[in-house]
Tab-separated table of C-alpha atoms and ligand atoms in Angstrom:
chain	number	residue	atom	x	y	z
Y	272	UNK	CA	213.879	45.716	56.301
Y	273	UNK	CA	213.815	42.669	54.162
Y	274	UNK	CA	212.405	43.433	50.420
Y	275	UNK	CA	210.615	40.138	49.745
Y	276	UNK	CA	210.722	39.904	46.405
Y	277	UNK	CA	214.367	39.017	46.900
Y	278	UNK	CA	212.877	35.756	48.531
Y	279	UNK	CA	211.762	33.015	45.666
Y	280	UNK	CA	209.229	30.754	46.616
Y	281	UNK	CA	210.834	28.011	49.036
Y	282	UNK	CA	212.988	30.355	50.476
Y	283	UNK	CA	209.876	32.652	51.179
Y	284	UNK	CA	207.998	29.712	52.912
Y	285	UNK	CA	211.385	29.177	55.540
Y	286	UNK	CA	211.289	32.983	56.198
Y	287	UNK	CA	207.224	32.782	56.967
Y	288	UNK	CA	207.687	29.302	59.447
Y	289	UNK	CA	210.355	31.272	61.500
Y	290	UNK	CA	207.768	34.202	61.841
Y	291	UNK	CA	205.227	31.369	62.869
Y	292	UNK	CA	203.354	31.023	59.788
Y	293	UNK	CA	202.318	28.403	57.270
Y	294	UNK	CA	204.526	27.907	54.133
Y	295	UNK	CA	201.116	27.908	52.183
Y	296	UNK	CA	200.370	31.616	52.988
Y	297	UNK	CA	203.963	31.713	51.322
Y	298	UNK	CA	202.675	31.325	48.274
Y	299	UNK	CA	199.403	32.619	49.043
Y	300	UNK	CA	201.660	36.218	48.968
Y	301	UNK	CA	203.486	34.802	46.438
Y	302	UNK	CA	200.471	34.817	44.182
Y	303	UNK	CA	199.560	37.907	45.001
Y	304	UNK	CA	203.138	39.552	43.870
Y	305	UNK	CA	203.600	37.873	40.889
Y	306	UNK	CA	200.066	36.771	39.432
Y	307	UNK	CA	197.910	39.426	40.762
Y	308	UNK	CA	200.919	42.196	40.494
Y	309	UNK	CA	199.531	43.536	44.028
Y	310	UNK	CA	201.719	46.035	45.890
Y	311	UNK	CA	200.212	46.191	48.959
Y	312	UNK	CA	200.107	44.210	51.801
Y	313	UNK	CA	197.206	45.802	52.800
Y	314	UNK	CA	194.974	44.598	49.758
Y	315	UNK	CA	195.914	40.704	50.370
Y	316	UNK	CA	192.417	40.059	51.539
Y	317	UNK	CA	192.499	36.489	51.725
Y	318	UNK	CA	195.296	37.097	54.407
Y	319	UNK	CA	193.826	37.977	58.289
Y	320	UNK	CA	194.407	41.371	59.389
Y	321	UNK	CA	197.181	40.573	61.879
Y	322	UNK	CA	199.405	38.407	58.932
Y	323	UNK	CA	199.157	41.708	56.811
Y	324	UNK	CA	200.543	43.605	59.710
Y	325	UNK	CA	203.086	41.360	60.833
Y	326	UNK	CA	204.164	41.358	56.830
Y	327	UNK	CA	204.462	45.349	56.598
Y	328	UNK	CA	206.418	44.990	59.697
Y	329	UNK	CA	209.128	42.118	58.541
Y	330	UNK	CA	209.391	42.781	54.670
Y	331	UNK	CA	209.179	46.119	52.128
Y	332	UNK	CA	207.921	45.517	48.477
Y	333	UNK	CA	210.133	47.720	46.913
Y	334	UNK	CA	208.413	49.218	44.574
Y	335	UNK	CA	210.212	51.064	41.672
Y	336	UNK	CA	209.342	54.785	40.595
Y	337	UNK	CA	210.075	55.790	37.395
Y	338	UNK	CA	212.508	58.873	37.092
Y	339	UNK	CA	211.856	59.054	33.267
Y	340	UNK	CA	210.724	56.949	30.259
Y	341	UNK	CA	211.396	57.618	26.859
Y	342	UNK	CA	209.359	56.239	23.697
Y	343	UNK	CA	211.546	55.189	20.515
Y	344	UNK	CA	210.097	55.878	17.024
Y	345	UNK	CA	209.719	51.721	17.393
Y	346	UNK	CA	208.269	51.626	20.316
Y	347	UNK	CA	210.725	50.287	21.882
Y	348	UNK	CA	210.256	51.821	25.445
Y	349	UNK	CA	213.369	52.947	27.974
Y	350	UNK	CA	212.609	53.757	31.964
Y	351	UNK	CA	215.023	55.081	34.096
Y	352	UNK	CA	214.021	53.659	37.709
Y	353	UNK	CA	214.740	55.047	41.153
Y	354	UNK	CA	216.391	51.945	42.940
Y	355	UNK	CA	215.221	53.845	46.660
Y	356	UNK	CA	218.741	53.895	47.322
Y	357	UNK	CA	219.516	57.136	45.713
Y	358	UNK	CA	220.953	54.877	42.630
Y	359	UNK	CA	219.174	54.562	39.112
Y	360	UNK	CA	218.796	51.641	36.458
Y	361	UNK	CA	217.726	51.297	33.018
Y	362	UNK	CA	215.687	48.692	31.737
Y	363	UNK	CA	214.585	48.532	28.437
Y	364	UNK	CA	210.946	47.349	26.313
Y	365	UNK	CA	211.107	45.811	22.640
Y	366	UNK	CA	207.724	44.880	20.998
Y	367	UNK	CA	208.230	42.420	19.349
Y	368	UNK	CA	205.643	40.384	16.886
Y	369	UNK	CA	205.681	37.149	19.064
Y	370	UNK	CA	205.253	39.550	22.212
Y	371	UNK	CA	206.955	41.759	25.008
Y	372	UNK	CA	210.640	41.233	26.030
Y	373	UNK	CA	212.678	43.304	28.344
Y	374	UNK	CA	216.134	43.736	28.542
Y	375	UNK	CA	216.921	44.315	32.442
Y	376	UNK	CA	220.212	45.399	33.894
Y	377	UNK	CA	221.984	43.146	36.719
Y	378	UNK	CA	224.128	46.128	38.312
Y	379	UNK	CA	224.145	49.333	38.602
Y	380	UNK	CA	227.672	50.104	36.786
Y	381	UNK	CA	229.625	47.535	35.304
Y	382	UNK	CA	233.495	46.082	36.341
Y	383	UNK	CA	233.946	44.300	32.708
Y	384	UNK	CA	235.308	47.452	31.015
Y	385	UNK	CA	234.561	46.412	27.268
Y	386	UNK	CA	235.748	49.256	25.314
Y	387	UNK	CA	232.983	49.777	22.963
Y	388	UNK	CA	230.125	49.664	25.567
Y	389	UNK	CA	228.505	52.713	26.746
Y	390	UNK	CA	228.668	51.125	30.702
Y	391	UNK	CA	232.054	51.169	30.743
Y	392	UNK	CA	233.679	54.599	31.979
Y	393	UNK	CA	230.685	54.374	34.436
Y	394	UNK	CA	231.676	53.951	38.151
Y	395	UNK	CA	230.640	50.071	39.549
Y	396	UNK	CA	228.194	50.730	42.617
Y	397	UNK	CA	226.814	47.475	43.435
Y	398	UNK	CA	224.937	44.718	42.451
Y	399	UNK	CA	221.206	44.224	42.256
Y	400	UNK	CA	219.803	41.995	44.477
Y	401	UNK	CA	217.350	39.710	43.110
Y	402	UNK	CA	213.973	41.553	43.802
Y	403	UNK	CA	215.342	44.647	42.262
Y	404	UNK	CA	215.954	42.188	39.046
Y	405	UNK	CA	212.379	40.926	39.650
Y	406	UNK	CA	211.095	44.277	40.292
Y	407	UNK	CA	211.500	46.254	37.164
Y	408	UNK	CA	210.040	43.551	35.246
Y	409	UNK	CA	206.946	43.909	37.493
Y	410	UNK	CA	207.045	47.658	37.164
Y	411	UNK	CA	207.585	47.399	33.224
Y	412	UNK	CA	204.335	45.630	33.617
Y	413	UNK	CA	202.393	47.269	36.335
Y	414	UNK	CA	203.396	50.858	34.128
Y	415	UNK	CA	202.115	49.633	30.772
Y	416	UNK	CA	199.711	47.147	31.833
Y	417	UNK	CA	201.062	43.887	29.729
Y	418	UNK	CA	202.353	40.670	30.274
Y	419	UNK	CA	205.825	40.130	29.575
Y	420	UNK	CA	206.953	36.889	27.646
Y	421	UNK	CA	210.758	37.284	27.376
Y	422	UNK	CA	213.294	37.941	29.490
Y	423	UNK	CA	216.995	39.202	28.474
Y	424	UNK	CA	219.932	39.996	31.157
Y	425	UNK	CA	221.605	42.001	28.247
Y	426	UNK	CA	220.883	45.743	30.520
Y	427	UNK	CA	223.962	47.379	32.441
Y	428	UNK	CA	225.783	44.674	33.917
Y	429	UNK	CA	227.342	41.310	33.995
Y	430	UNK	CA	225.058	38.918	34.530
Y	431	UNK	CA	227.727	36.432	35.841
Y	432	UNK	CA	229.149	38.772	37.978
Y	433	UNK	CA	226.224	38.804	40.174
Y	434	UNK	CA	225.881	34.928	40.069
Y	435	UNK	CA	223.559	34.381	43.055
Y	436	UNK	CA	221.213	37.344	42.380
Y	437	UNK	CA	220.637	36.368	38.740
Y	438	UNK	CA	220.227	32.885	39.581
Y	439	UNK	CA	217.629	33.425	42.041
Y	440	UNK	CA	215.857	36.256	40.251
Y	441	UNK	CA	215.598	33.421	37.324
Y	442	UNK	CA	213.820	31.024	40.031
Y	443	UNK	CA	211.268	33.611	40.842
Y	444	UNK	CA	210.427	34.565	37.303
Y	445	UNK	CA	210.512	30.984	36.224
Y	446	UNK	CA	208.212	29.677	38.677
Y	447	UNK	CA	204.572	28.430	37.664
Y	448	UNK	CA	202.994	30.261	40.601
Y	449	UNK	CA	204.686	33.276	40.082
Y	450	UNK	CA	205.823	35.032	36.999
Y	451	UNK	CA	205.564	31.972	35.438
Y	452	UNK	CA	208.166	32.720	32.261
Y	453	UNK	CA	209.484	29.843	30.684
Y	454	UNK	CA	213.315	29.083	31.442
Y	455	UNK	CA	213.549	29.307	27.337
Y	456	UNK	CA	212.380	32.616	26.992
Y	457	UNK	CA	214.686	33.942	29.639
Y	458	UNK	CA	218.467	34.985	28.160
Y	459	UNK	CA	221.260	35.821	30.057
Y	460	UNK	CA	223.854	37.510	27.960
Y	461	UNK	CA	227.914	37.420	29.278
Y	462	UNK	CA	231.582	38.580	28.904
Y	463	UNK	CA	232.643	34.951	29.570
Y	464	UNK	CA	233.801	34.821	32.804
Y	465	UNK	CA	234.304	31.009	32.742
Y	466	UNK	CA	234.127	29.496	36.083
Y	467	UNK	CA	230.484	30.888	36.239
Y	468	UNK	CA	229.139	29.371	32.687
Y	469	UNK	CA	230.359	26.144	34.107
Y	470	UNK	CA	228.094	26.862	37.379
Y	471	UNK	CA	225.073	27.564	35.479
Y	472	UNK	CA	225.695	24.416	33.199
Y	473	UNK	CA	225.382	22.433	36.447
Y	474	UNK	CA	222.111	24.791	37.641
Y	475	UNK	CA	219.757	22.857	35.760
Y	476	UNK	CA	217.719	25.720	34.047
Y	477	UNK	CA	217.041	26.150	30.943
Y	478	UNK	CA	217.663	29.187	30.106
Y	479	UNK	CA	219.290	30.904	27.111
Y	480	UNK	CA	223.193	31.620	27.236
Y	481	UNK	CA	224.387	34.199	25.328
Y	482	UNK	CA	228.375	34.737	24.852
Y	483	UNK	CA	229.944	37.812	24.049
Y	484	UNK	CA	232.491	36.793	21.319
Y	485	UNK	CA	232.842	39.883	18.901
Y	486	UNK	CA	236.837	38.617	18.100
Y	487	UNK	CA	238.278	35.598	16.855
Y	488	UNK	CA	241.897	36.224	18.008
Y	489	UNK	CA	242.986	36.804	21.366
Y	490	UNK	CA	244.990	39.972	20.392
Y	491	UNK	CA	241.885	41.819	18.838
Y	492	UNK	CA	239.519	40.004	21.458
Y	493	UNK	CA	241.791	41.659	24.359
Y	494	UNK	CA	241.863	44.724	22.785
Y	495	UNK	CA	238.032	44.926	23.231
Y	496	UNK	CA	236.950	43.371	26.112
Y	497	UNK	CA	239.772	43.625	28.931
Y	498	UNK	CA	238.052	40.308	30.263
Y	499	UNK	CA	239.691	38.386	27.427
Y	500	UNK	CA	243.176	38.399	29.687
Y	501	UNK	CA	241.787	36.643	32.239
Y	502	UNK	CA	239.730	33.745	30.552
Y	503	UNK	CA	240.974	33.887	26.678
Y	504	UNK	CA	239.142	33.006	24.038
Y	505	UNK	CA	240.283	28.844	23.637
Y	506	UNK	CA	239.106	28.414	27.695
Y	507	UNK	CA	236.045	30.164	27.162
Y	508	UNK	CA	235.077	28.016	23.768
Y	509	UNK	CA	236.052	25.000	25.946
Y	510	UNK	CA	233.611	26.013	28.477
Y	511	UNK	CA	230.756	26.861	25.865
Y	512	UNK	CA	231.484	23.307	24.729
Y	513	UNK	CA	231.385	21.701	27.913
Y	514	UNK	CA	228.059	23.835	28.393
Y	515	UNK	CA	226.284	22.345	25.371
Y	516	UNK	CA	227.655	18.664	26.477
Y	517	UNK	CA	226.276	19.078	29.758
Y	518	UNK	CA	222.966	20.956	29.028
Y	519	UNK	CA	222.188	19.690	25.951
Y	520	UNK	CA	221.057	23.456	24.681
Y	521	UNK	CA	222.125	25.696	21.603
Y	522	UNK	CA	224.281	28.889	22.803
Y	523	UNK	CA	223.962	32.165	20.923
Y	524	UNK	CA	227.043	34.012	20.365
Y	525	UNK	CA	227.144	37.686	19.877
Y	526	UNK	CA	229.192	39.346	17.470
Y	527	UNK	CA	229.322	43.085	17.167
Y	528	UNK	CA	230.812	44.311	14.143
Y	529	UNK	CA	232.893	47.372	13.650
Y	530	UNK	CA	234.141	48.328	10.316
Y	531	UNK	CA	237.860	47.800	9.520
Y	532	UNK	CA	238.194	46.347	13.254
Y	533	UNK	CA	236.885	43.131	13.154
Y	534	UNK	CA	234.539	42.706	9.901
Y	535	UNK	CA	236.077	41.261	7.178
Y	536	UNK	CA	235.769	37.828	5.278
Y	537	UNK	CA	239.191	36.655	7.039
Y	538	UNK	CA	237.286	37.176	10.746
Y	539	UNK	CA	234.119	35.180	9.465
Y	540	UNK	CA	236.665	32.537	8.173
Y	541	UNK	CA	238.358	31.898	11.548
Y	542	UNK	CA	235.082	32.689	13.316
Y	543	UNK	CA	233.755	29.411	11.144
Y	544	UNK	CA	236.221	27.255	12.304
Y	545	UNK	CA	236.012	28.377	15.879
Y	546	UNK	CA	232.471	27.674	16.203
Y	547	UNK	CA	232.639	24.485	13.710
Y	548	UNK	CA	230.741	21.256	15.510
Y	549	UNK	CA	228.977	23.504	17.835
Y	550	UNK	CA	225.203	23.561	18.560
Y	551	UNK	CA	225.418	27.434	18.085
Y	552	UNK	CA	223.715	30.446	16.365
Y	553	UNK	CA	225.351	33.680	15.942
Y	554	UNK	CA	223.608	36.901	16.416
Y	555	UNK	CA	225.377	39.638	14.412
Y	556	UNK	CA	224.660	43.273	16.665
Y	557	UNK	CA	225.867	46.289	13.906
Y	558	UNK	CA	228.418	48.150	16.492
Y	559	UNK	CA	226.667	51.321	18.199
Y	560	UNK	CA	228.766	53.867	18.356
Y	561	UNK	CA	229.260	55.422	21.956
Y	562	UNK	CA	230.280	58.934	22.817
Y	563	UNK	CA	233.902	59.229	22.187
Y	564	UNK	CA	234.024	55.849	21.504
Y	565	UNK	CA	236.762	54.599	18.370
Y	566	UNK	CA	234.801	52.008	16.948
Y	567	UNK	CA	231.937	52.608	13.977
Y	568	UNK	CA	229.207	50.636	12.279
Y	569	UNK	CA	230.324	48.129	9.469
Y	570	UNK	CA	228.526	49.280	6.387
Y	571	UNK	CA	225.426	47.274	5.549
Y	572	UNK	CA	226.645	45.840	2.814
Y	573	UNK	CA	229.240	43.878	4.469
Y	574	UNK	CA	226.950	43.033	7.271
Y	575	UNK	CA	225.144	40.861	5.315
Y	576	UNK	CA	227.928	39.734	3.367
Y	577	UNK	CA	229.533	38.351	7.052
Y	578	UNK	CA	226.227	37.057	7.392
Y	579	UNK	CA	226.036	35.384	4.551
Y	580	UNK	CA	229.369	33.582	4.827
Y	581	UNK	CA	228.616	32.186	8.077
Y	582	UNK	CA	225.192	30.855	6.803
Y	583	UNK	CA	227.061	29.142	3.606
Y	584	UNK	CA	229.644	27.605	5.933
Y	585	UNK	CA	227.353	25.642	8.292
Y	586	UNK	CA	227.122	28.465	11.343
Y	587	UNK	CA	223.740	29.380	11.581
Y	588	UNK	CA	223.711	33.487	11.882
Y	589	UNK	CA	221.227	36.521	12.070
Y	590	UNK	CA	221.512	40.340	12.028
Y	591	UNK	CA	220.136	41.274	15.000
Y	592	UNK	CA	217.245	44.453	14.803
Y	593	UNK	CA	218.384	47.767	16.098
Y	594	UNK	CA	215.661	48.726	18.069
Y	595	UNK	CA	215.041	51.895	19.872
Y	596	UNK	CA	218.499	53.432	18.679
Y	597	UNK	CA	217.156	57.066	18.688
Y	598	UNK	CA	216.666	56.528	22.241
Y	599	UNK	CA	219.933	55.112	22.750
Y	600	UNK	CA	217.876	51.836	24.238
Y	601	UNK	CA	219.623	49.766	21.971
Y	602	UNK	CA	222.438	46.969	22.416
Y	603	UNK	CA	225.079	48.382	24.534
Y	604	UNK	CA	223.971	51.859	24.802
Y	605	UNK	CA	222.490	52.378	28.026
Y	606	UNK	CA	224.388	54.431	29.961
Y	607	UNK	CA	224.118	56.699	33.528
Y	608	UNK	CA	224.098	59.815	31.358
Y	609	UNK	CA	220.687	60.218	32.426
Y	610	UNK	CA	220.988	60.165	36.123
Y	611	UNK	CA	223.015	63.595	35.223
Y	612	UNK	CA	219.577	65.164	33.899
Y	613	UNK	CA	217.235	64.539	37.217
I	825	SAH	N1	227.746	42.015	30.379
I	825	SAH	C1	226.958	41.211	29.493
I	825	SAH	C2	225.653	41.872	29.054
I	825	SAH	C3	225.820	43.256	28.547
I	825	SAH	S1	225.285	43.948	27.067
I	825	SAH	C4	227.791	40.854	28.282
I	825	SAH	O1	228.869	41.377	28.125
I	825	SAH	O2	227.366	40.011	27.506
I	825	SAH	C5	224.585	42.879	25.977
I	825	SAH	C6	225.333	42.793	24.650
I	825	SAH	O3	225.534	44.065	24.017
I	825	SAH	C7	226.707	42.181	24.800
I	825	SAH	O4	226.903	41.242	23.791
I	825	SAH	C8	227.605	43.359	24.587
I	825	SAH	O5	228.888	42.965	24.184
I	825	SAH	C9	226.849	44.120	23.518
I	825	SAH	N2	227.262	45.500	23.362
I	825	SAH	C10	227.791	46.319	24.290
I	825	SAH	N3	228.063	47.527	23.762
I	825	SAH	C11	227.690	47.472	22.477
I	825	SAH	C12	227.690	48.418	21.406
I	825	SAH	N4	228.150	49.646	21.584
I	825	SAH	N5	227.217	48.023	20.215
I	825	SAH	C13	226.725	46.784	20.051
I	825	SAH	N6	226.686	45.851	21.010
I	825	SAH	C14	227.164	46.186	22.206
């Protein structure tokens, strides 16, 4: 059966005129999904008796149970959902003082193979479809009874590498009578696969692009991020440029720092005149070290000091907060070793 939260809204009205409804019952069900978080077809009361059947018969509303959840000493909250497939995914909860933001995954494994993620080593099952994006969002919410207000595709995955999915979930989430998150407070977060930043330049959302730099040289870029031999790091700053020409919007770059690999003044010199001229902002992620995993933490000290250097040379740059680390919920730490325990 169809899951129809994979549907966003116009596409939902096409599927209810070939089953002989009105689009506006469309969104009368789409209303009830996303505003009124209902999960039953049963309870849509301003629907007749015989729509409500005829839905239970064409769709399923895939709703997510929750395998485990684990509570940081932040807050910062981790659930480990059943995808009904037999599969699991990790999503994660920050608190944060402006208000709730979840990091949600876009596959369950992950092809890109960066060395010093925790995904990698993990076999690539499949992609998630877009209601299964949409979905633990909904049962994030549903489970702790907020309302979400930021978005990040930063969970197990490449965002990019499940194009049409992610796009679509976006729509859904986005959309006034639904979810109703602004394009600005959603970030997708990639490897730089290049072909697909210049297809989401041309989208015409707003969201939030986040690229995963961490290496100014295309020796110590390949040597983390396997990715980096098939779009190097010259293409992909031309296509972050192009981006900003054609979108008009700021792009974040992420930078994860490992001591004596790719933390010292020299990096945050070239990385200053990579990035000069560009509408940019650098988020600095202290490296988390993954089981077996070569790469360690830079010390503080020269955290900020990289910091610093960026912000006296005209590149706008922040440490990002570790949050929910002794859950292993933060950046580039979620992993299946959970799926081992159930
Ligand atoms: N595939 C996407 C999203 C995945 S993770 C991407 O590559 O961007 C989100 C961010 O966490 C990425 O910037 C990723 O490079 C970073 N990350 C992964 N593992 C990490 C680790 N061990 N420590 C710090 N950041 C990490």
């Amino acid at each position: 059966m169809k899951n129809i939260k994979d549907y966003n809204l116009n596409e939902l009205k096409e599927e209810f005129i070939k089953l002989g409804e009105k689009p506006f019952r469309a969104e009368q069900v789409f209303k009830w999904i996303y505003e009124q978080k209902e999960i039953n077809f049963d309870n849509m009361t301003n629907l007749s008796l015989e729509l409500r059947e005829k839905l239970k018969n064409n769709f399923t509303m895939c709703i997510f149970k929750i395998i485990k959840k684990q509570e940081a000493s932040d807050g910062t909250k981790k659930y480990l959902f059943d995808t009904l497939d037999g599969n699991a995914i990790e999503t994660v909860l920050m608190k944060y003082h402006h208000g709730y933001s979840i990091c949600v995954s876009s596959q369950i494994g992950c092809k890109m193979g960066c060395k010093f993620c925790a995904s990698t080593g993990i076999k690539f099952i499949r992609s998630l479809t877009s209601g299964e994006i949409v979905e633990q969002l909904l049962a994030v919410e549903r489970e702790e009874n907020i309302k979400i207000s930021n978005i990040v595709f930063m969970g197990i995955g490449e965002p990019l590498d499940n194009y049409d999915n992610v796009v679509n979930a976006i729509k859904i989430i986005n959309n006034p009578k639904g979810l109703n998150i602004g394009a600005r407070h959603i970030s997708i977060s990639t490897s730089g696969i290049v072909p697909k930043i210049y297809d989401l330049a041309n989208e015409n959302i707003q969201c939030t692009l986040s690229i995963s730099l961490h290496a100014t040289t295309d020796e110590k870029r390949s040597s983390m991020m396997p990715i980096n031999d098939v779009y190097n790091i010259e293409q992909l700053l031309q296509a972050c440029k192009d981006y900003i020409k054609i979108t008009n919007k700021r792009i974040s770059f992420e930078y994860a720092l490992a001591k004596d690999n790719n933390d010292n003044i020299e990096d945050a010199k070239k990385l200053v005149s990579l990035l000069k001229g560009m509408i940019c902002h650098v988020n600095l992620i202290p490296i988390n070290k993954i089981e077996n995993g070569k790469y360690i933490k830079s010390d503080n000290e020269n955290i900020i000091k990289f910091r610093d250097y960026l912000n006296e040379h005209g590149i706008v740059a922040t440490i990002r907060r570790e949050l929910g680390s002794d859950i292993d919920a933060a950046c580039g730490q979620l992993r299946r070793k959970n799926l081992n325990n159930y």
